[in-house]
mmCIF file of C-alpha atoms in Angstrom:
data_model
loop_
_atom_site.group_PDB
_atom_site.id
_atom_site.type_symbol
_atom_site.label_atom_id
_atom_site.label_comp_id
_atom_site.label_asym_id
_atom_site.label_seq_id
_atom_site.Cartn_x
_atom_site.Cartn_y
_atom_site.Cartn_z
ATOM 1 C CA MET A 29 -6.037 -36.902 30.301
ATOM 2 C CA GLU A 30 -9.531 -36.604 31.692
ATOM 3 C CA HIS A 31 -11.202 -39.792 30.555
ATOM 4 C CA ASN A 32 -10.266 -43.364 31.351
ATOM 5 C CA LEU A 33 -10.731 -45.568 28.292
ATOM 6 C CA ASP A 34 -8.944 -48.625 29.710
ATOM 7 C CA PHE A 35 -11.331 -51.342 30.923
ATOM 8 C CA GLY A 36 -8.895 -53.819 32.535
ATOM 9 C CA ALA A 37 -8.883 -54.682 36.231
ATOM 10 C CA GLU A 38 -5.925 -52.369 36.790
ATOM 11 C CA ALA A 39 -7.508 -49.525 34.772
ATOM 12 C CA GLN A 40 -8.118 -47.131 37.679
ATOM 13 C CA ALA A 41 -4.513 -47.301 38.906
ATOM 14 C CA ASN A 42 -2.999 -46.965 35.434
ATOM 15 C CA HIS A 43 -5.324 -44.031 34.729
ATOM 16 C CA ALA A 44 -4.275 -42.346 38.001
ATOM 17 C CA LEU A 45 -0.645 -42.767 36.928
ATOM 18 C CA ALA A 46 -1.391 -41.331 33.465
ATOM 19 C CA VAL A 47 -3.027 -38.280 35.075
ATOM 20 C CA LEU A 48 -0.005 -37.861 37.360
ATOM 21 C CA ARG A 49 2.338 -38.152 34.357
ATOM 22 C CA ALA A 50 0.491 -35.252 32.648
ATOM 23 C CA GLN A 51 0.573 -32.892 35.654
ATOM 24 C CA SER A 52 2.974 -30.193 36.733
ATOM 25 C CA PHE A 53 3.457 -29.380 40.411
ATOM 26 C CA ASP A 54 6.197 -28.719 42.960
ATOM 27 C CA ARG A 55 4.946 -28.648 46.547
ATOM 28 C CA LYS A 56 4.945 -30.003 50.049
ATOM 29 C CA VAL A 57 2.344 -32.721 50.663
ATOM 30 C CA ALA A 58 0.793 -34.023 53.867
ATOM 31 C CA SER A 59 0.295 -37.646 54.840
ATOM 32 C CA GLY A 60 -2.879 -38.959 53.229
ATOM 33 C CA GLU A 61 -3.298 -35.922 50.957
ATOM 34 C CA GLN A 62 -3.957 -36.854 47.336
ATOM 35 C CA PHE A 63 -1.488 -34.709 45.415
ATOM 36 C CA SER A 64 -2.829 -36.280 42.225
ATOM 37 C CA PRO A 65 -6.173 -38.127 41.993
ATOM 38 C CA GLY A 66 -5.706 -41.539 43.597
ATOM 39 C CA VAL A 67 -2.032 -41.000 44.543
ATOM 40 C CA PHE A 68 -0.799 -40.154 48.041
ATOM 41 C CA VAL A 69 1.904 -40.777 50.649
ATOM 42 C CA LEU A 70 1.171 -42.243 54.089
ATOM 43 C CA LEU A 71 3.509 -41.662 57.029
ATOM 44 C CA ASP A 72 3.680 -43.338 60.411
ATOM 45 C CA GLU A 73 2.213 -40.887 62.940
ATOM 46 C CA GLU A 74 5.308 -41.344 65.131
ATOM 47 C CA SER A 75 7.469 -39.820 62.395
ATOM 48 C CA ASP A 76 8.305 -36.138 61.895
ATOM 49 C CA THR A 77 8.911 -36.681 58.170
ATOM 50 C CA SER A 78 7.993 -33.947 55.711
ATOM 51 C CA VAL A 79 7.421 -34.753 52.035
ATOM 52 C CA HIS A 80 8.011 -32.654 48.931
ATOM 53 C CA ALA A 81 6.554 -33.892 45.635
ATOM 54 C CA THR A 82 7.441 -32.737 42.125
ATOM 55 C CA SER A 83 6.021 -33.790 38.786
ATOM 56 C CA GLN A 84 6.412 -32.435 35.262
ATOM 57 C CA PRO A 85 4.570 -33.527 32.124
ATOM 58 C CA GLY A 86 6.159 -36.660 30.712
ATOM 59 C CA THR A 87 7.755 -37.688 34.012
ATOM 60 C CA LEU A 88 6.041 -39.421 36.869
ATOM 61 C CA LEU A 89 7.122 -38.308 40.340
ATOM 62 C CA ASP A 90 10.086 -37.079 42.368
ATOM 63 C CA LEU A 91 9.770 -37.309 46.141
ATOM 64 C CA SER A 92 12.137 -35.807 48.688
ATOM 65 C CA PHE A 93 11.884 -36.354 52.423
ATOM 66 C CA LYS A 94 13.239 -34.594 55.515
ATOM 67 C CA THR A 95 13.176 -36.317 58.857
ATOM 68 C CA ARG A 96 14.864 -36.315 62.237
ATOM 69 C CA ARG A 97 12.663 -39.075 63.610
ATOM 70 C CA PRO A 98 11.745 -41.736 61.036
ATOM 71 C CA GLY A 99 8.640 -43.744 61.737
ATOM 72 C CA ARG A 100 8.162 -47.482 61.392
ATOM 73 C CA TRP A 101 6.849 -47.225 57.827
ATOM 74 C CA LEU A 102 6.311 -44.874 54.885
ATOM 75 C CA SER A 103 4.352 -45.695 51.729
ATOM 76 C CA LEU A 104 3.464 -44.301 48.335
ATOM 77 C CA ASN A 105 -0.096 -45.442 47.567
ATOM 78 C CA ILE A 106 -1.942 -45.745 44.270
ATOM 79 C CA GLN A 107 -5.676 -46.399 44.520
ATOM 80 C CA MET A 108 -6.954 -49.223 42.311
ATOM 81 C CA GLY A 109 -10.697 -49.099 43.022
ATOM 82 C CA GLU A 110 -12.423 -52.480 43.202
ATOM 83 C CA CYS A 111 -9.945 -54.032 40.731
ATOM 84 C CA ASP A 112 -11.840 -57.295 40.163
ATOM 85 C CA LEU A 113 -9.269 -60.071 39.671
ATOM 86 C CA THR A 114 -11.842 -62.759 38.844
ATOM 87 C CA GLY A 115 -10.500 -64.856 35.981
ATOM 88 C CA ARG A 116 -6.994 -63.391 36.249
ATOM 89 C CA ASP A 117 -4.006 -65.711 36.593
ATOM 90 C CA ILE A 118 -1.395 -63.026 37.210
ATOM 91 C CA ALA A 119 -1.259 -59.553 38.761
ATOM 92 C CA GLY A 120 1.934 -57.578 38.400
ATOM 93 C CA PHE A 121 3.700 -54.246 38.128
ATOM 94 C CA MET A 122 6.686 -52.679 36.405
ATOM 95 C CA CYS A 123 8.595 -49.680 37.698
ATOM 96 C CA LYS A 124 11.627 -47.637 36.769
ATOM 97 C CA VAL A 125 13.312 -45.739 39.626
ATOM 98 C CA THR A 126 16.402 -43.793 40.642
ATOM 99 C CA SER A 127 17.541 -42.489 44.015
ATOM 100 C CA GLU A 128 20.484 -40.575 45.442
ATOM 101 C CA ALA A 129 21.336 -43.415 47.836
ATOM 102 C CA THR A 130 21.079 -47.117 47.069
ATOM 103 C CA MET A 131 18.040 -48.658 48.719
ATOM 104 C CA THR A 132 15.533 -51.445 48.438
ATOM 105 C CA PHE A 133 11.815 -51.410 49.061
ATOM 106 C CA ARG A 134 8.850 -53.776 48.958
ATOM 107 C CA VAL A 135 5.639 -53.479 46.988
ATOM 108 C CA CYS A 136 2.290 -54.640 48.316
ATOM 109 C CA LEU A 137 -1.187 -55.207 46.940
ATOM 110 C CA ARG A 138 -3.607 -54.164 49.696
ATOM 111 C CA SER A 139 -7.168 -55.492 49.423
ATOM 112 C CA GLY A 140 -9.926 -54.011 51.546
ATOM 113 C CA HIS A 141 -12.558 -56.078 53.297
ATOM 114 C CA GLU A 142 -15.244 -55.446 55.876
ATOM 115 C CA GLY A 143 -13.470 -54.264 58.989
ATOM 116 C CA GLY A 144 -10.008 -53.818 57.505
ATOM 117 C CA PHE A 145 -7.622 -54.925 54.814
ATOM 118 C CA GLN A 146 -5.256 -57.719 53.791
ATOM 119 C CA ASP A 147 -1.739 -57.163 52.459
ATOM 120 C CA ALA A 148 -0.083 -59.354 49.844
ATOM 121 C CA PHE A 149 3.578 -58.546 49.216
ATOM 122 C CA PHE A 150 5.253 -59.217 45.905
ATOM 123 C CA GLY A 151 8.170 -61.642 46.181
ATOM 124 C CA LYS A 152 11.056 -59.452 45.026
ATOM 125 C CA ARG A 153 12.440 -56.247 46.468
ATOM 126 C CA VAL A 154 12.834 -53.244 44.178
ATOM 127 C CA ILE A 155 16.425 -51.963 44.080
ATOM 128 C CA SER A 156 17.019 -48.274 43.434
ATOM 129 C CA TYR A 157 20.318 -46.443 43.013
ATOM 130 C CA SER A 158 21.768 -43.444 41.152
ATOM 131 C CA ALA A 159 21.317 -44.965 37.675
ATOM 132 C CA PRO A 160 17.826 -45.773 36.397
ATOM 133 C CA SER A 161 16.819 -49.331 37.240
ATOM 134 C CA THR A 162 13.816 -51.227 35.942
ATOM 135 C CA HIS A 163 11.995 -53.798 38.040
ATOM 136 C CA ALA A 164 9.090 -56.102 37.268
ATOM 137 C CA ASP A 165 7.323 -58.525 39.585
ATOM 138 C CA LEU A 166 4.152 -60.571 39.521
ATOM 139 C CA MET A 167 1.931 -62.757 41.662
ATOM 140 C CA LYS A 168 0.489 -66.048 40.473
ATOM 141 C CA LEU A 169 -2.961 -65.539 41.950
ATOM 142 C CA ALA A 170 -3.878 -69.249 42.115
ATOM 143 C CA GLU A 171 -0.911 -69.776 44.458
ATOM 144 C CA ARG A 172 -1.924 -66.976 46.839
ATOM 145 C CA ASP A 173 -4.519 -67.126 49.588
ATOM 146 C CA ASP A 174 -3.939 -63.476 50.562
ATOM 147 C CA VAL A 175 -5.382 -61.917 47.365
ATOM 148 C CA PRO A 176 -9.178 -62.186 47.154
ATOM 149 C CA ALA A 177 -10.597 -62.152 43.622
ATOM 150 C CA GLN A 178 -12.988 -59.374 44.608
ATOM 151 C CA ALA A 179 -12.534 -56.543 47.090
ATOM 152 C CA PRO A 180 -14.405 -53.282 47.697
ATOM 153 C CA TRP A 181 -11.115 -51.394 47.211
ATOM 154 C CA ARG A 182 -7.440 -52.039 46.527
ATOM 155 C CA GLU A 183 -4.207 -50.062 46.597
ATOM 156 C CA LEU A 184 -0.741 -50.687 45.245
ATOM 157 C CA MET A 185 1.674 -49.604 47.972
ATOM 158 C CA LEU A 186 5.390 -48.941 47.656
ATOM 159 C CA PHE A 187 6.783 -49.347 51.190
ATOM 160 C CA LEU A 188 9.832 -47.081 51.105
ATOM 161 C CA PRO A 189 12.506 -47.123 53.837
ATOM 162 C CA PRO A 190 11.297 -44.828 56.667
ATOM 163 C CA ASP A 191 14.576 -42.872 56.513
ATOM 164 C CA VAL A 192 14.502 -42.370 52.725
ATOM 165 C CA ARG A 193 15.829 -38.990 51.534
ATOM 166 C CA GLN A 194 14.890 -38.998 47.854
ATOM 167 C CA ILE A 195 13.419 -41.206 45.129
ATOM 168 C CA SER A 196 12.437 -40.559 41.523
ATOM 169 C CA LEU A 197 9.723 -42.770 40.130
ATOM 170 C CA LYS A 198 10.366 -42.562 36.399
ATOM 171 C CA ASP A 199 7.643 -45.011 35.401
ATOM 172 C CA LEU A 200 5.105 -47.333 36.989
ATOM 173 C CA ALA A 201 2.442 -49.523 35.412
ATOM 174 C CA LEU A 202 0.227 -52.378 36.571
ATOM 175 C CA PHE A 203 -0.708 -55.370 34.466
ATOM 176 C CA GLY A 204 -2.764 -58.507 34.708
ATOM 177 C CA VAL A 205 -3.244 -61.654 32.638
#
């Protein structure tokens, strides 16, 4: 899956996920290291967490974590490029997850700007447990003052619990209307 033929605002992120879905790897990854184009994990520097990532064609991503000293935060990031939301009413995502232990996590749309970034959290928490669970959430953009229509870069961030042990991301897609 070399070429991105989707032209929507969320095209770069959905293409990055399609590339990830087609890959095969099983390895340790470092904080900030793109283990698939546009996809990476960020760890709080105060943490001693190590991350192991696995993907097989047709599946998305399995992550396992080892830690003795969890940090304050841990995120799975998907780069979205500029992702121009001009003329969009809604931005949303859908995910299907499983995990060994029941947990919840929040999802954020991070928009870059000169000198930093602005985070906009989706309203619902994702719930993951041993059986596959599907979650969808959206933002009504006209009701938000924390999501600029244009930004030089954006990321979708899954803020996992800092003491997470394992999570399987079976599917993830972004959408906009």
